[in-house]
PDB file of C-alpha atoms in Angstrom:
ATOM      1  CA  UNK A  72       9.024  12.434  -8.277  1.00 86.00           C
ATOM      2  CA  UNK A  73       5.098  12.431  -8.694  1.00 90.00           C
ATOM      3  CA  UNK A  74       2.791  12.261  -6.010  1.00 96.00           C
ATOM      4  CA  UNK A  75       0.127  10.170  -7.583  1.00 97.00           C
ATOM      5  CA  UNK A  76      -0.059   6.784  -8.780  1.00 98.00           C
ATOM      6  CA  UNK A  77      -2.147   4.503 -11.000  1.00 98.00           C
ATOM      7  CA  UNK A  78      -2.739   0.807 -11.154  1.00 98.00           C
ATOM      8  CA  UNK A  79      -5.134  -0.516 -13.899  1.00 98.00           C
ATOM      9  CA  UNK A  80      -6.344  -4.124 -13.517  1.00 98.00           C
ATOM     10  CA  UNK A  81      -8.203  -5.901 -16.211  1.00 98.00           C
ATOM     11  CA  UNK A  82      -8.564  -9.017 -14.751  1.00 98.00           C
ATOM     12  CA  UNK A  83     -10.377 -10.898 -11.745  1.00 98.00           C
ATOM     13  CA  UNK A  84     -12.240 -13.945 -12.644  1.00 98.00           C
ATOM     14  CA  UNK A  85     -10.287 -14.455 -15.580  1.00 98.00           C
ATOM     15  CA  UNK A  86      -6.937 -14.211 -13.562  1.00 98.00           C
ATOM     16  CA  UNK A  87      -7.092 -13.587  -9.606  1.00 98.00           C
ATOM     17  CA  UNK A  88      -3.119 -13.509  -9.371  1.00 98.00           C
ATOM     18  CA  UNK A  89      -3.239 -10.570 -11.622  1.00 98.00           C
ATOM     19  CA  UNK A  90      -6.014  -8.901  -9.481  1.00 98.00           C
ATOM     20  CA  UNK A  91      -4.070  -9.575  -6.395  1.00 98.00           C
ATOM     21  CA  UNK A  92      -0.866  -8.262  -7.703  1.00 98.00           C
ATOM     22  CA  UNK A  93      -2.528  -5.005  -8.953  1.00 98.00           C
ATOM     23  CA  UNK A  94      -4.114  -4.453  -5.325  1.00 98.00           C
ATOM     24  CA  UNK A  95      -0.676  -5.287  -3.547  1.00 97.00           C
ATOM     25  CA  UNK A  96       1.030  -2.681  -5.539  1.00 97.00           C
ATOM     26  CA  UNK A  97      -1.731  -0.296  -5.034  1.00 98.00           C
ATOM     27  CA  UNK A  98      -1.281  -0.578  -1.316  1.00 97.00           C
ATOM     28  CA  UNK A  99       2.516  -0.077  -1.637  1.00 97.00           C
ATOM     29  CA  UNK A 100       1.875   3.084  -3.626  1.00 97.00           C
ATOM     30  CA  UNK A 101      -0.877   4.286  -1.300  1.00 97.00           C
ATOM     31  CA  UNK A 102       1.498   3.393   1.720  1.00 96.00           C
ATOM     32  CA  UNK A 103       4.145   5.229   0.370  1.00 97.00           C
ATOM     33  CA  UNK A 104       2.179   8.491   0.488  1.00 97.00           C
ATOM     34  CA  UNK A 105       1.082   8.386  -3.151  1.00 97.00           C
ATOM     35  CA  UNK A 106      -2.331   9.485  -3.714  1.00 97.00           C
ATOM     36  CA  UNK A 107      -3.489   6.338  -5.654  1.00 97.00           C
ATOM     37  CA  UNK A 108      -6.224   5.454  -7.836  1.00 97.00           C
ATOM     38  CA  UNK A 109      -7.110   1.828  -9.109  1.00 98.00           C
ATOM     39  CA  UNK A 110      -8.777   1.587 -12.465  1.00 97.00           C
ATOM     40  CA  UNK A 111     -10.777  -1.389 -12.925  1.00 97.00           C
ATOM     41  CA  UNK A 112     -11.836  -2.212 -16.728  1.00 97.00           C
ATOM     42  CA  UNK A 113     -13.008  -5.338 -18.906  1.00 97.00           C
ATOM     43  CA  UNK A 114     -12.926  -8.487 -16.320  1.00 98.00           C
ATOM     44  CA  UNK A 115     -11.269  -6.178 -13.440  1.00 98.00           C
ATOM     45  CA  UNK A 116     -14.693  -4.551 -12.588  1.00 98.00           C
ATOM     46  CA  UNK A 117     -15.336  -7.922 -10.766  1.00 98.00           C
ATOM     47  CA  UNK A 118     -12.876  -7.137  -8.095  1.00 98.00           C
ATOM     48  CA  UNK A 119     -15.447  -4.323  -6.951  1.00 98.00           C
ATOM     49  CA  UNK A 120     -18.428  -6.445  -7.419  1.00 98.00           C
ATOM     50  CA  UNK A 121     -20.181  -7.425  -4.423  1.00 98.00           C
ATOM     51  CA  UNK A 122     -19.389 -11.123  -3.516  1.00 98.00           C
ATOM     52  CA  UNK A 123     -16.792 -11.540  -6.256  1.00 98.00           C
ATOM     53  CA  UNK A 124     -13.444 -10.389  -4.305  1.00 98.00           C
ATOM     54  CA  UNK A 125     -14.456 -13.353  -1.869  1.00 98.00           C
ATOM     55  CA  UNK A 126     -13.656 -15.749  -4.240  1.00 98.00           C
ATOM     56  CA  UNK A 127     -10.064 -14.886  -4.867  1.00 98.00           C
ATOM     57  CA  UNK A 128      -7.350 -16.180  -2.519  1.00 98.00           C
ATOM     58  CA  UNK A 129      -4.178 -16.912  -4.106  1.00 97.00           C
ATOM     59  CA  UNK A 130      -2.753 -18.023  -0.505  1.00 96.00           C
ATOM     60  CA  UNK A 131       0.437 -17.031   1.467  1.00 91.00           C
ATOM     61  CA  UNK A 132       2.139 -14.974   1.011  1.00 91.00           C
ATOM     62  CA  UNK A 133      -0.823 -13.073  -0.631  1.00 95.00           C
ATOM     63  CA  UNK A 134      -3.480 -11.986   1.424  1.00 95.00           C
ATOM     64  CA  UNK A 135      -7.035 -12.730   0.429  1.00 97.00           C
ATOM     65  CA  UNK A 136      -8.327 -10.404  -2.527  1.00 98.00           C
ATOM     66  CA  UNK A 137     -10.916  -9.074  -0.227  1.00 98.00           C
ATOM     67  CA  UNK A 138      -8.469  -8.062   2.746  1.00 97.00           C
ATOM     68  CA  UNK A 139      -6.236  -6.133   0.168  1.00 97.00           C
ATOM     69  CA  UNK A 140      -9.117  -4.154  -1.355  1.00 98.00           C
ATOM     70  CA  UNK A 141     -10.569  -3.376   2.248  1.00 97.00           C
ATOM     71  CA  UNK A 142      -7.178  -2.389   3.333  1.00 96.00           C
ATOM     72  CA  UNK A 143      -6.832   0.000   0.308  1.00 97.00           C
ATOM     73  CA  UNK A 144     -10.471   1.790   0.728  1.00 97.00           C
ATOM     74  CA  UNK A 145      -9.982   2.086   4.415  1.00 95.00           C
ATOM     75  CA  UNK A 146      -6.320   3.826   3.923  1.00 95.00           C
ATOM     76  CA  UNK A 147      -8.058   6.525   1.293  1.00 95.00           C
ATOM     77  CA  UNK A 148      -7.343   4.787  -1.995  1.00 96.00           C
ATOM     78  CA  UNK A 149      -9.703   5.387  -4.963  1.00 95.00           C
ATOM     79  CA  UNK A 150     -11.367   2.690  -7.001  1.00 97.00           C
ATOM     80  CA  UNK A 151     -12.591   3.700 -10.135  1.00 95.00           C
ATOM     81  CA  UNK A 152     -14.668   1.195 -12.482  1.00 95.00           C
ATOM     82  CA  UNK A 153     -15.331   1.498 -15.917  1.00 94.00           C
ATOM     83  CA  UNK A 154     -18.869   1.996 -16.811  1.00 92.00           C
ATOM     84  CA  UNK A 155     -19.151   0.799 -20.140  1.00 91.00           C
ATOM     85  CA  UNK A 156     -17.406  -2.550 -18.801  1.00 94.00           C
ATOM     86  CA  UNK A 157     -20.002  -2.819 -15.975  1.00 93.00           C
ATOM     87  CA  UNK A 158     -23.073  -2.241 -18.588  1.00 92.00           C
ATOM     88  CA  UNK A 159     -21.788  -4.999 -20.831  1.00 95.00           C
ATOM     89  CA  UNK A 160     -21.820  -7.455 -17.986  1.00 97.00           C
ATOM     90  CA  UNK A 161     -25.300  -6.456 -16.983  1.00 97.00           C
ATOM     91  CA  UNK A 162     -23.966  -4.873 -13.952  1.00 95.00           C
ATOM     92  CA  UNK A 163     -24.623  -1.448 -12.286  1.00 92.00           C
ATOM     93  CA  UNK A 164     -23.578   0.902  -9.596  1.00 91.00           C
ATOM     94  CA  UNK A 165     -25.843  -0.782  -7.103  1.00 95.00           C
ATOM     95  CA  UNK A 166     -23.534  -4.110  -7.627  1.00 97.00           C
ATOM     96  CA  UNK A 167     -20.357  -1.948  -6.120  1.00 96.00           C
ATOM     97  CA  UNK A 168     -18.958  -2.088  -2.969  1.00 97.00           C
ATOM     98  CA  UNK A 169     -18.553   0.699  -0.927  1.00 95.00           C
ATOM     99  CA  UNK A 170     -15.630   2.637  -2.080  1.00 94.00           C
ATOM    100  CA  UNK A 171     -16.072   2.034  -5.714  1.00 96.00           C
ATOM    101  CA  UNK A 172     -17.147   4.494  -7.993  1.00 93.00           C
ATOM    102  CA  UNK A 173     -18.376   4.224 -11.504  1.00 92.00           C
ATOM    103  CA  UNK A 174     -16.228   6.334 -14.040  1.00 91.00           C
ATOM    104  CA  UNK A 175     -15.139   6.672 -17.605  1.00 87.00           C
ATOM    105  CA  UNK A 176     -12.073   7.474 -19.501  1.00 88.00           C
ATOM    106  CA  UNK A 177     -11.995  11.186 -18.804  1.00 88.00           C
ATOM    107  CA  UNK A 178     -11.114  10.237 -15.173  1.00 89.00           C
ATOM    108  CA  UNK A 179      -8.140   7.739 -15.794  1.00 92.00           C
ATOM    109  CA  UNK A 180      -6.666  10.021 -18.834  1.00 90.00           C
ATOM    110  CA  UNK A 181      -7.008  13.429 -16.548  1.00 89.00           C
ATOM    111  CA  UNK A 182      -5.291  11.441 -13.842  1.00 93.00           C
ATOM    112  CA  UNK A 183      -2.551  10.140 -16.278  1.00 94.00           C
ATOM    113  CA  UNK A 184      -2.347  13.533 -18.164  1.00 92.00           C
ATOM    114  CA  UNK A 185      -1.476  15.394 -14.807  1.00 93.00           C
ATOM    115  CA  UNK A 186       1.677  13.126 -14.532  1.00 96.00           C
ATOM    116  CA  UNK A 187       0.788   9.994 -12.834  1.00 97.00           C
ATOM    117  CA  UNK A 188       2.825   7.154 -13.357  1.00 98.00           C
ATOM    118  CA  UNK A 189       0.866   3.795 -13.935  1.00 98.00           C
ATOM    119  CA  UNK A 190       1.138   0.094 -13.948  1.00 98.00           C
ATOM    120  CA  UNK A 191      -1.064  -2.331 -15.301  1.00 98.00           C
ATOM    121  CA  UNK A 192      -2.227  -5.770 -14.683  1.00 98.00           C
TER     122      UNK A 192
ATOM    123  CA  UNK B 123      15.300 -16.937  17.096  1.00 77.00           C
ATOM    124  CA  UNK B 124      16.221 -13.360  16.000  1.00 85.00           C
ATOM    125  CA  UNK B 125      19.138 -11.815  16.906  1.00 89.00           C
ATOM    126  CA  UNK B 126      18.665  -8.749  19.254  1.00 93.00           C
ATOM    127  CA  UNK B 127      18.577  -5.022  17.709  1.00 95.00           C
ATOM    128  CA  UNK B 128      22.107  -3.016  17.985  1.00 96.00           C
ATOM    129  CA  UNK B 129      22.099  -2.235  21.821  1.00 95.00           C
ATOM    130  CA  UNK B 130      22.922   1.446  21.384  1.00 97.00           C
ATOM    131  CA  UNK B 131      19.855   1.997  19.291  1.00 98.00           C
ATOM    132  CA  UNK B 132      16.970   4.057  21.065  1.00 98.00           C
ATOM    133  CA  UNK B 133      13.559   4.190  19.982  1.00 98.00           C
ATOM    134  CA  UNK B 134      10.056   5.305  21.342  1.00 98.00           C
ATOM    135  CA  UNK B 135       7.869   2.657  19.242  1.00 98.00           C
ATOM    136  CA  UNK B 136       8.134  -0.454  17.462  1.00 98.00           C
ATOM    137  CA  UNK B 137       6.621  -2.128  14.464  1.00 98.00           C
ATOM    138  CA  UNK B 138       7.019  -5.522  13.526  1.00 97.00           C
ATOM    139  CA  UNK B 139       6.075  -6.338  10.133  1.00 95.00           C
ATOM    140  CA  UNK B 140       7.209 -10.061  10.596  1.00 93.00           C
ATOM    141  CA  UNK B 141       7.748 -11.951   7.416  1.00 89.00           C
ATOM    142  CA  UNK B 142       4.991 -10.111   5.233  1.00 90.00           C
ATOM    143  CA  UNK B 143       6.282  -8.731   1.989  1.00 85.00           C
ATOM    144  CA  UNK B 144       5.756  -5.989  -0.743  1.00 88.00           C
ATOM    145  CA  UNK B 145       2.488  -3.879  -0.359  1.00 88.00           C
ATOM    146  CA  UNK B 146       1.171  -5.831   2.386  1.00 89.00           C
ATOM    147  CA  UNK B 147       4.052  -4.825   5.063  1.00 92.00           C
ATOM    148  CA  UNK B 148       3.903  -1.103   3.197  1.00 94.00           C
ATOM    149  CA  UNK B 149       0.329  -0.497   4.009  1.00 94.00           C
ATOM    150  CA  UNK B 150       0.306  -2.091   7.415  1.00 94.00           C
ATOM    151  CA  UNK B 151       3.234  -0.095   8.353  1.00 96.00           C
ATOM    152  CA  UNK B 152       1.705   3.311   6.721  1.00 96.00           C
ATOM    153  CA  UNK B 153      -1.336   2.503   8.829  1.00 95.00           C
ATOM    154  CA  UNK B 154       0.570   2.192  11.884  1.00 97.00           C
ATOM    155  CA  UNK B 155       2.672   5.298  11.732  1.00 97.00           C
ATOM    156  CA  UNK B 156       0.000   7.560  10.469  1.00 96.00           C
ATOM    157  CA  UNK B 157      -1.047   8.718  14.042  1.00 97.00           C
ATOM    158  CA  UNK B 158       2.506   9.014  15.434  1.00 97.00           C
ATOM    159  CA  UNK B 159       3.941  12.483  15.946  1.00 97.00           C
ATOM    160  CA  UNK B 160       7.081  13.672  13.633  1.00 97.00           C
ATOM    161  CA  UNK B 161      10.334  12.892  15.118  1.00 97.00           C
ATOM    162  CA  UNK B 162       9.012   9.642  16.688  1.00 98.00           C
ATOM    163  CA  UNK B 163      11.963   7.165  16.653  1.00 98.00           C
ATOM    164  CA  UNK B 164      10.322   3.707  15.235  1.00 98.00           C
ATOM    165  CA  UNK B 165      12.213   0.411  15.391  1.00 98.00           C
ATOM    166  CA  UNK B 166      11.152  -1.342  12.423  1.00 98.00           C
ATOM    167  CA  UNK B 167      11.379  -5.036  12.328  1.00 97.00           C
ATOM    168  CA  UNK B 168      10.983  -7.050   9.010  1.00 95.00           C
ATOM    169  CA  UNK B 169      12.110 -10.325   8.048  1.00 92.00           C
ATOM    170  CA  UNK B 170      11.246  -9.618   4.489  1.00 90.00           C
ATOM    171  CA  UNK B 171      14.303 -10.572   2.166  1.00 83.00           C
ATOM    172  CA  UNK B 172      13.363  -7.423   0.320  1.00 88.00           C
ATOM    173  CA  UNK B 173      13.454  -5.110   3.316  1.00 92.00           C
ATOM    174  CA  UNK B 174      17.277  -3.894   2.574  1.00 91.00           C
ATOM    175  CA  UNK B 175      15.740  -2.234  -0.604  1.00 90.00           C
ATOM    176  CA  UNK B 176      12.150  -1.545   0.153  1.00 89.00           C
ATOM    177  CA  UNK B 177      12.432   0.474   3.515  1.00 94.00           C
ATOM    178  CA  UNK B 178      15.059   2.710   1.941  1.00 92.00           C
ATOM    179  CA  UNK B 179      12.964   3.616  -0.817  1.00 89.00           C
ATOM    180  CA  UNK B 180       9.748   4.085   1.580  1.00 95.00           C
ATOM    181  CA  UNK B 181      11.741   6.310   3.569  1.00 96.00           C
ATOM    182  CA  UNK B 182      12.695   8.385   0.513  1.00 92.00           C
ATOM    183  CA  UNK B 183       9.128   8.965  -0.817  1.00 92.00           C
ATOM    184  CA  UNK B 184       7.633   9.536   2.565  1.00 95.00           C
ATOM    185  CA  UNK B 185      10.298  11.790   4.054  1.00 96.00           C
ATOM    186  CA  UNK B 186      11.122   9.516   6.938  1.00 97.00           C
ATOM    187  CA  UNK B 187      14.760   9.404   7.970  1.00 98.00           C
ATOM    188  CA  UNK B 188      16.270   5.835   8.018  1.00 98.00           C
ATOM    189  CA  UNK B 189      18.874   6.259  10.672  1.00 98.00           C
ATOM    190  CA  UNK B 190      20.328   2.804  10.901  1.00 98.00           C
ATOM    191  CA  UNK B 191      20.018  -0.632   9.381  1.00 97.00           C
ATOM    192  CA  UNK B 192      20.967  -3.908  10.673  1.00 97.00           C
ATOM    193  CA  UNK B 193      18.565  -6.325   8.905  1.00 94.00           C
ATOM    194  CA  UNK B 194      15.958  -7.285   9.978  1.00 96.00           C
ATOM    195  CA  UNK B 195      16.265  -4.240  12.071  1.00 98.00           C
ATOM    196  CA  UNK B 196      15.717  -0.562  10.629  1.00 98.00           C
ATOM    197  CA  UNK B 197      15.957   2.659  12.864  1.00 98.00           C
ATOM    198  CA  UNK B 198      13.744   5.406  11.228  1.00 98.00           C
ATOM    199  CA  UNK B 199      12.854   8.653  12.385  1.00 98.00           C
ATOM    200  CA  UNK B 200       9.499   9.770  11.563  1.00 98.00           C
ATOM    201  CA  UNK B 201       9.256  12.926   9.308  1.00 97.00           C
ATOM    202  CA  UNK B 202      12.050  14.866  11.102  1.00 96.00           C
ATOM    203  CA  UNK B 203      11.771  17.975   8.808  1.00 95.00           C
ATOM    204  CA  UNK B 204       8.095  18.124  10.608  1.00 95.00           C
ATOM    205  CA  UNK B 205       9.312  18.421  14.108  1.00 88.00           C
ATOM    206  CA  UNK B 206       8.532  21.544  16.160  1.00 77.00           C
ATOM    207  CA  UNK B 207      10.999  24.265  15.969  1.00 67.00           C
ATOM    208  CA  UNK B 208      10.988  25.494  19.717  1.00 55.00           C
ATOM    209  CA  UNK B 209      12.514  28.646  18.321  1.00 66.00           C
ATOM    210  CA  UNK B 210       9.724  29.372  15.767  1.00 52.00           C
TER     211      UNK B 210
END
């Protein structure tokens, strides 16, 4: 069984439900002792942009997105944010929340090529 | 009102996940048990309807021992393989 796990999320403003689910599953993976990375791309980059996660709350039984992301980062989860996707939206590293790192495809490919399973939202 | 947990169960600590589900209860449980020493017997309470399949999976992945179940109660021994061996 692999000790790593990856969740890719491609929505935030476009689909808060999918962004929320992505982080719920990331928390389940991290809480199951999998070294877990979340890769945010396309509209998903907004999950890691200051002030954006606060806008997503799907309601019970889901926790607000901000809380899910906070728990993930606090427990040692890694968040990587697609750099060209940020640039396309006029955003930069300075716009990101603490715990989020700008990254490119190589980080994602290396993680998966080493044998990590991945689920996409 | 919940029924009581099985009378013969003995445990050192207790975690009540309430009605929380999926990643939410798992990350909360993970954070709670992290500082507890191997060998701790934990009473886990969860009214998540998925609990009967979720916690066995969690225990298999984290190498915690699921000793007994009586939903919504789960008796877990944390990391038995990491317990100190007094004979070295």
